[in-house]
Coordinates of C-alpha atoms and ligand atoms in Angstrom, one line a residue:
M5 CA 114.9 133.5 74.4
N6 CA 111.5 131.9 75.1
F7 CA 108.9 132.6 77.7
Y8 CA 107.0 129.9 79.5
S9 CA 103.6 130.1 81.2
L10 CA 103.7 130.0 85.0
N11 CA 100.8 127.6 84.8
K12 CA 103.1 125.3 82.9
I13 CA 100.4 124.0 80.4
A14 CA 100.6 126.3 77.4
P15 CA 103.5 126.0 75.0
N16 CA 106.5 128.3 75.3
V17 CA 106.5 131.4 73.1
T18 CA 108.8 134.0 71.7
F19 CA 109.0 137.6 73.0
K20 CA 106.7 138.7 70.1
D21 CA 104.0 136.1 70.9
A22 CA 104.2 136.9 74.6
V23 CA 103.6 140.6 73.9
V24 CA 100.8 140.0 71.4
K25 CA 99.0 137.4 73.6
G26 CA 99.5 139.2 76.9
L27 CA 98.4 136.2 79.0
A28 CA 99.1 132.6 78.1
P29 CA 96.2 130.5 76.8
D30 CA 96.3 128.6 80.1
K31 CA 95.8 132.0 81.9
G32 CA 99.4 131.9 83.3
L33 CA 101.8 134.8 83.2
Y34 CA 104.7 134.6 80.9
F35 CA 108.2 134.3 82.4
P36 CA 111.6 134.3 80.7
E37 CA 113.2 130.8 80.4
K38 CA 116.7 132.2 81.3
I39 CA 118.1 135.2 83.1
T40 CA 121.7 135.8 82.3
P41 CA 123.5 138.3 84.6
L42 CA 125.2 141.3 83.0
S43 CA 129.0 141.5 82.9
K44 CA 131.1 143.0 85.6
D45 CA 132.5 145.3 83.0
F46 CA 129.0 146.8 82.5
F47 CA 128.6 147.6 86.2
D48 CA 132.1 148.9 86.5
H49 CA 131.5 151.4 83.7
I50 CA 127.7 152.0 84.0
E51 CA 128.3 155.8 84.6
D52 CA 129.8 156.1 81.1
F53 CA 126.6 154.8 79.5
S54 CA 123.5 156.9 78.6
N55 CA 120.1 155.8 79.9
A56 CA 119.2 154.5 76.5
E57 CA 122.4 152.4 76.3
I58 CA 121.8 151.0 79.8
A59 CA 118.3 150.1 78.8
F60 CA 119.4 148.3 75.7
E61 CA 122.0 146.2 77.6
V62 CA 119.3 145.3 80.2
I63 CA 116.5 144.3 77.9
K64 CA 118.2 142.9 74.8
Q65 CA 118.4 139.3 76.1
F66 CA 114.7 139.2 76.7
V67 CA 113.7 140.6 73.3
A68 CA 116.4 138.5 71.6
D69 CA 116.3 138.6 67.8
E70 CA 112.5 139.3 67.6
I71 CA 113.4 143.0 67.0
P72 CA 116.6 143.9 65.2
E73 CA 119.2 145.8 67.3
N74 CA 118.8 149.1 65.5
E75 CA 115.0 149.0 65.7
L76 CA 115.2 148.1 69.4
K77 CA 117.5 151.0 70.1
E78 CA 115.1 153.4 68.4
I79 CA 112.2 152.0 70.4
I80 CA 114.2 152.5 73.6
S81 CA 115.2 156.1 72.8
A82 CA 111.7 157.1 71.9
T83 CA 110.4 155.5 75.1
L84 CA 112.9 157.2 77.4
N85 CA 112.7 160.9 76.2
F86 CA 112.5 162.3 79.8
D87 CA 114.5 162.3 83.0
F88 CA 114.6 160.0 86.0
P89 CA 116.2 162.2 88.7
I90 CA 117.3 161.3 92.2
V91 CA 116.3 164.0 94.7
A92 CA 118.0 164.0 98.1
I93 CA 115.5 164.0 101.0
E94 CA 117.6 163.2 104.0
E95 CA 121.3 162.5 104.6
N96 CA 121.0 158.9 103.4
I97 CA 117.5 158.8 101.8
A98 CA 116.5 160.0 98.3
A99 CA 113.5 159.9 96.0
L100 CA 113.8 158.4 92.6
E101 CA 111.3 160.5 90.6
L102 CA 109.6 158.4 87.9
F103 CA 106.9 160.9 87.0
H104 CA 108.5 163.1 84.4
G105 CA 106.8 161.4 81.5
P106 CA 103.7 162.6 79.6
T107 CA 101.1 161.3 82.1
M108 CA 103.2 161.9 85.2
A109 CA 103.1 158.4 86.6
F110 CA 105.8 155.7 86.2
K111 CA 103.5 153.6 84.0
D112 CA 104.5 155.8 81.1
V113 CA 107.8 153.8 80.5
G114 CA 106.1 150.4 80.2
A115 CA 103.2 151.7 78.2
R116 CA 105.4 153.6 75.7
F117 CA 107.8 150.6 75.3
M118 CA 104.9 148.1 74.8
A119 CA 103.2 150.4 72.3
R120 CA 106.3 150.7 70.2
C121 CA 107.0 147.0 70.3
L122 CA 103.5 146.2 69.1
G123 CA 103.8 149.0 66.4
Y124 CA 107.0 147.3 65.2
F125 CA 105.5 143.8 65.0
N126 CA 102.6 145.4 63.0
K127 CA 104.7 147.4 60.6
E128 CA 106.5 144.3 59.7
G129 CA 103.2 142.8 58.7
K130 CA 104.0 140.1 61.2
T131 CA 100.6 140.3 62.9
K132 CA 97.1 141.4 62.1
K133 CA 95.6 144.6 63.6
V134 CA 95.6 144.5 67.4
T135 CA 93.0 145.9 69.7
V136 CA 94.3 146.7 73.2
L137 CA 91.6 146.4 75.7
V138 CA 92.2 147.8 79.1
A139 CA 90.2 148.6 82.3
T140 CA 91.6 151.4 84.5
S141 CA 91.0 152.8 87.9
G142 CA 93.1 155.8 87.0
D143 CA 96.7 155.9 86.0
T144 CA 97.0 152.9 83.7
G145 CA 94.4 154.3 81.2
G146 CA 96.2 157.6 80.8
A147 CA 99.6 156.0 80.3
V148 CA 98.3 153.5 77.8
A149 CA 96.3 156.2 75.9
S150 CA 99.3 158.4 75.6
G151 CA 101.8 155.6 74.9
F152 CA 99.7 154.1 72.1
L153 CA 98.5 157.4 70.5
G154 CA 99.0 157.2 66.8
V155 CA 100.7 153.8 66.8
E156 CA 99.8 152.2 63.5
G157 CA 97.9 148.9 63.4
V158 CA 96.8 149.3 67.0
D159 CA 93.4 150.4 68.3
V160 CA 93.0 151.1 72.0
V161 CA 89.8 150.8 74.0
I162 CA 89.9 152.0 77.6
L163 CA 87.1 151.2 80.0
Y164 CA 86.8 153.5 83.1
P165 CA 84.2 153.9 85.8
S166 CA 82.1 157.0 85.4
G167 CA 82.6 159.5 88.1
K168 CA 85.3 157.5 89.9
V169 CA 88.6 158.8 88.4
S170 CA 90.1 162.2 89.1
D171 CA 89.4 165.1 86.7
V172 CA 93.0 165.1 85.6
Q173 CA 92.9 161.3 85.0
E174 CA 89.6 161.5 83.0
K175 CA 91.0 164.2 80.7
Q176 CA 94.1 162.2 80.1
L177 CA 91.9 159.3 78.9
T178 CA 89.2 161.1 76.9
T179 CA 90.8 163.9 75.0
L180 CA 93.3 162.3 72.7
G181 CA 91.1 160.9 69.9
Q182 CA 92.7 159.1 66.9
N183 CA 93.1 155.4 67.7
I184 CA 92.1 155.8 71.3
T185 CA 88.5 155.3 72.4
A186 CA 87.3 155.9 76.0
L187 CA 84.3 153.9 77.1
E188 CA 82.7 155.4 80.2
V189 CA 81.1 152.6 82.2
N190 CA 78.1 153.2 84.4
G191 CA 79.6 151.1 87.2
T192 CA 82.7 150.5 89.3
F193 CA 86.3 149.6 88.4
D194 CA 85.5 146.0 89.2
D195 CA 82.6 146.1 86.6
C196 CA 85.1 147.4 84.0
Q197 CA 87.5 144.7 84.8
A198 CA 84.8 142.0 84.7
M199 CA 83.7 143.2 81.2
V200 CA 87.3 143.1 79.9
K201 CA 87.8 139.6 81.3
T202 CA 84.5 138.4 79.7
A203 CA 85.7 139.8 76.4
F204 CA 89.0 137.9 76.5
L205 CA 86.9 134.6 77.0
D206 CA 84.3 135.5 74.3
E207 CA 84.8 133.0 71.5
E208 CA 82.9 135.1 68.9
L209 CA 85.0 138.1 69.7
I210 CA 88.3 136.3 69.8
A211 CA 87.5 134.8 66.3
N212 CA 87.0 138.3 64.9
K213 CA 89.5 140.4 66.8
N214 CA 93.1 140.2 67.9
L215 CA 92.7 141.3 71.5
T216 CA 95.5 142.0 73.9
S217 CA 95.8 143.6 77.3
A218 CA 98.2 146.4 78.4
N219 CA 98.5 145.9 82.1
S220 CA 101.6 144.8 83.8
I221 CA 101.0 141.1 83.1
N222 CA 102.2 141.9 79.6
V223 CA 106.0 141.3 79.5
A224 CA 106.6 144.4 77.4
R225 CA 105.1 146.6 80.2
W226 CA 106.7 144.7 83.0
L227 CA 110.3 144.2 81.9
P228 CA 111.2 147.9 81.0
Q229 CA 110.5 148.8 84.6
M230 CA 113.9 147.2 85.4
F231 CA 115.5 150.3 83.9
Y232 CA 114.7 152.5 86.8
F233 CA 116.8 150.6 89.2
F234 CA 119.9 150.7 86.9
F235 CA 119.3 154.5 86.4
A236 CA 119.3 155.0 90.1
Y237 CA 122.4 152.9 90.6
K238 CA 124.2 154.9 87.9
Q239 CA 123.5 158.2 89.7
L240 CA 124.4 156.9 93.2
K241 CA 127.2 154.4 92.6
N242 CA 130.0 156.8 93.7
K243 CA 128.5 157.0 97.2
Q244 CA 129.8 153.4 97.7
K245 CA 127.0 152.5 100.1
E246 CA 124.7 149.5 100.3
F247 CA 121.5 150.3 98.4
I248 CA 118.0 149.7 99.7
F249 CA 115.1 150.2 97.3
S250 CA 111.6 150.8 98.7
V251 CA 108.9 150.4 96.1
P252 CA 105.2 151.4 96.7
S253 CA 103.5 148.3 95.5
G254 CA 100.0 147.3 94.3
N255 CA 100.0 144.7 91.6
F256 CA 103.8 144.1 92.3
G257 CA 104.9 144.6 88.7
N258 CA 107.4 147.4 89.6
I259 CA 109.0 145.6 92.6
C260 CA 109.2 142.4 90.5
A261 CA 111.1 144.3 87.9
G262 CA 113.5 145.5 90.6
L263 CA 114.1 141.9 91.7
M264 CA 114.8 141.0 88.0
A265 CA 117.4 143.8 88.0
Y266 CA 118.9 142.1 91.1
K267 CA 119.0 138.8 89.2
L268 CA 120.8 140.5 86.4
G269 CA 123.5 141.4 89.0
L270 CA 122.5 144.9 90.2
P271 CA 124.2 145.3 93.6
V272 CA 121.3 145.9 96.0
K273 CA 121.2 145.0 99.7
Q274 CA 117.5 144.9 100.2
F275 CA 114.2 145.5 98.5
I276 CA 111.1 146.7 100.4
A277 CA 107.6 146.3 99.0
A278 CA 105.7 149.0 100.8
T279 CA 101.9 148.7 100.7
N280 CA 98.9 150.4 102.0
I281 CA 96.3 148.4 104.1
N282 CA 96.0 146.0 101.2
D283 CA 98.5 143.9 103.0
I284 CA 98.4 140.6 101.2
V285 CA 102.2 140.3 100.7
P286 CA 103.3 141.6 104.1
D287 CA 100.9 139.0 105.5
Y288 CA 102.4 136.3 103.3
L289 CA 106.0 137.0 104.3
E290 CA 105.0 136.8 107.9
T291 CA 102.7 133.8 107.8
G292 CA 103.7 131.9 104.7
I293 CA 100.1 131.8 103.7
Y294 CA 98.9 133.7 100.7
T295 CA 95.3 135.0 101.1
A296 CA 93.7 137.2 98.5
K297 CA 91.2 139.7 99.9
P298 CA 88.7 142.1 98.4
S299 CA 90.6 145.4 97.7
K300 CA 90.1 148.2 100.2
Q301 CA 89.9 151.9 99.1
T302 CA 92.8 154.1 100.3
I303 CA 94.4 157.5 99.5
S304 CA 97.1 155.7 97.6
N305 CA 94.5 154.2 95.3
A306 CA 96.8 152.9 92.5
M307 CA 97.8 150.3 95.1
D308 CA 94.4 149.2 96.1
V309 CA 94.9 145.6 95.0
G310 CA 93.6 142.6 96.8
D311 CA 95.3 139.9 94.8
P312 CA 98.5 141.2 93.3
S313 CA 98.9 139.4 89.9
N314 CA 102.7 139.8 89.6
F315 CA 103.5 138.2 92.9
V316 CA 103.7 134.7 91.3
R317 CA 106.5 136.1 89.2
V318 CA 108.3 137.3 92.4
L319 CA 108.1 133.8 93.8
E320 CA 109.3 132.3 90.5
I321 CA 112.4 134.5 90.6
F322 CA 113.3 132.8 93.8
N323 CA 112.3 129.3 92.7
N324 CA 109.4 129.5 95.2
D325 CA 112.0 129.4 98.0
D326 CA 110.6 131.7 100.8
V327 CA 113.8 131.7 102.8
K328 CA 115.8 133.0 99.8
L329 CA 113.1 135.5 99.0
K330 CA 113.0 136.9 102.5
E331 CA 116.8 137.5 102.5
V332 CA 116.2 140.1 99.8
L333 CA 112.6 141.2 100.1
S334 CA 110.9 142.8 103.1
S335 CA 107.3 144.0 103.0
Y336 CA 105.4 146.4 105.3
S337 CA 101.9 147.9 105.2
F338 CA 100.8 151.4 106.3
T339 CA 97.5 153.0 107.1
D340 CA 96.3 156.2 105.4
K341 CA 96.8 158.0 108.7
E342 CA 100.5 157.0 108.7
T343 CA 100.8 158.0 105.0
Q344 CA 99.3 161.5 105.6
H345 CA 101.6 162.0 108.6
A346 CA 104.6 161.0 106.5
M347 CA 103.6 163.5 103.7
K348 CA 103.3 166.3 106.3
E349 CA 106.7 165.4 107.8
I350 CA 108.5 165.1 104.4
K351 CA 107.1 168.6 103.6
E352 CA 107.8 170.3 106.9
K353 CA 111.2 168.8 107.6
H354 CA 112.6 168.2 104.2
H355 CA 110.6 170.6 102.0
Y356 CA 109.6 168.0 99.5
I357 CA 106.1 167.2 98.3
A358 CA 105.5 163.5 98.1
D359 CA 102.5 162.0 96.6
P360 CA 100.6 159.4 98.7
H361 CA 102.3 156.4 96.9
G362 CA 105.8 157.8 97.3
A363 CA 105.0 158.6 101.0
V364 CA 104.2 154.9 101.5
G365 CA 107.6 154.1 100.0
Y366 CA 109.3 156.5 102.3
L367 CA 107.6 154.9 105.3
G368 CA 108.9 151.5 104.1
L369 CA 112.5 152.8 104.4
K370 CA 111.9 154.2 107.8
R371 CA 110.4 150.9 109.1
Y372 CA 113.3 148.9 107.7
G373 CA 115.9 151.3 109.0
V374 CA 118.7 152.8 106.9
D375 CA 121.9 152.8 108.8
T376 CA 125.0 154.9 108.0
N377 CA 126.6 152.3 105.7
A378 CA 123.4 152.2 103.7
F379 CA 121.5 154.5 101.3
G380 CA 117.7 154.2 100.9
I381 CA 115.9 155.1 97.7
F382 CA 112.1 155.3 97.5
L383 CA 110.4 155.3 94.2
E384 CA 108.2 158.4 93.6
T385 CA 105.7 156.8 91.3
A386 CA 103.4 159.7 90.5
H387 CA 103.5 163.5 90.6
P388 CA 101.5 164.9 93.5
V389 CA 99.4 166.9 91.1
K390 CA 97.6 163.6 90.2
F391 CA 96.3 163.4 93.7
L392 CA 95.5 167.1 94.4
N393 CA 92.5 166.5 96.6
V394 CA 94.6 164.4 99.0
V395 CA 97.9 166.3 98.8
E396 CA 96.8 170.0 99.0
P397 CA 94.9 169.8 102.3
I398 CA 97.9 168.0 104.0
I399 CA 100.6 170.3 102.8
N400 CA 98.4 173.4 103.0
E401 CA 99.6 174.8 99.7
T402 CA 98.4 174.8 96.1
I403 CA 100.4 172.9 93.6
E404 CA 101.1 174.5 90.3
L405 CA 99.9 172.5 87.3
P406 CA 102.8 171.2 85.2
K407 CA 102.7 171.7 81.4
Q408 CA 101.7 168.0 80.7
I409 CA 98.5 168.6 82.8
K410 CA 97.8 172.1 81.5
E411 CA 97.8 170.7 78.0
V412 CA 94.9 168.3 78.6
I413 CA 92.8 170.0 81.4
D414 CA 90.9 172.3 79.1
K415 CA 90.4 169.9 76.2
E416 CA 87.0 168.5 75.5
K417 CA 86.1 165.1 76.9
V418 CA 84.9 162.6 74.4
S419 CA 83.6 159.2 75.7
I420 CA 81.0 156.6 74.8
N421 CA 78.7 155.6 77.7
I422 CA 78.0 151.9 78.2
S423 CA 76.3 150.0 80.9
K424 CA 76.6 146.3 80.0
Y425 CA 78.9 143.8 78.4
E426 CA 76.7 143.4 75.2
E427 CA 77.4 147.1 74.4
L428 CA 81.2 146.6 74.7
K429 CA 80.9 143.5 72.5
Q430 CA 78.9 145.3 69.8
F431 CA 81.3 148.2 69.9
L432 CA 84.3 146.0 69.4
L433 CA 82.6 143.9 66.6
N434 CA 81.6 147.0 64.7
S435 CA 84.8 148.9 65.0
Ligands
LIG10 C1 100.4 151.5 89.4 C2 101.0 152.3 90.5 C3 101.6 151.8 91.6 C4 101.7 150.3 91.8 O1 102.6 149.7 91.0 P1 102.6 148.1 90.8 O2 103.6 147.8 89.7 O3 101.2 147.7 90.4 O4 103.0 147.5 92.1 C5 102.2 152.6 92.5 N1 102.1 154.0 92.4 C6 101.4 154.5 91.4 C7 101.3 156.0 91.3 C8 100.9 153.7 90.4 O5 100.2 154.3 89.3

């Protein structure tokens, strides 16, 4: 299995090189050369498989022989050491909870899988020490910090905007120590991201450091997200309904993984990409014109993305054929007001506390319409505790802190303050 760059200039690479490089040298995203559907037998007996066994079947063609089977199985079982429950909300609507991992957002699975793959490549002495450099507006940083903690041969440097992440998120980034360093940037998320981009283009740095990125452009973070859709199918198959998945979407990595699962043969009637007012894709599906816009701030802030980087992969899955794409994918955008209203309704009518992202997913199902032959699943991408300031006033209730959060909230924050790119560069060169 090889991966090609969607910009079609850089040479094809193996899984290992795609993981270590992150982005292709021509700045394109990597995409698998071939997608082979899974056997009918697998789907007929999926309920007999454990989650780890399902994950192995789903991912093995993409990893190919870059990681031996037994090692890959170990990586998968270490990655998936928590649950992915389906929780009934209405007669034919359920939430797929993806927040039972260590940082309580769905990004844990991709981050943990990628960390272990890099760790393996390193242990084999197949690559020199890697520095993972990542900018975060909140959830990515925590998941990456937790996923990479203690992984040998990998240093992690996280840039976050001072005063602009929630208390819980800041503690998740700054309290781990070991191979994780938090750089607290005097600026905005866009400033953090600009510094990271500059670093990846800095010849002096590249000559001295093996830099890689850990956001969803990396195939090892993107592809494991396919697992969720299979886990849901396994739990719901006996309902014998037509399944509709609604995915709260920002950078479109998660929904793109869902569409890959569909390509692998997962029986799904429709996918819905539900967005907040950052409506680039709903707009595209309606007009056929893709217009990136500056991101707008919302209460579902992990989806405040004005130029979703994985959407080119979505187009590639359908060979850039919009007609085929629209047969499977719908996309709708919702305002904060609608989202708040949905959270209130879900709590009052169905006694479930949705986070703002999950609520956007729920609204996507409602807009599309789930008839009696169908069953709708919205992805609950984060625990509501991560968005306390938004959630508590709406549901009029205090949320108890889960143990993952209690463990970090009283730890001491350790960060290094920086203001400009030179300081980041010096830090990286000296570390
Ligand atoms: C990152 C994130 C999203 C968006 O996922 P994409 O793969 O970027 O579309 C949605 N919800 C939460 C809670 C997130 O952290």
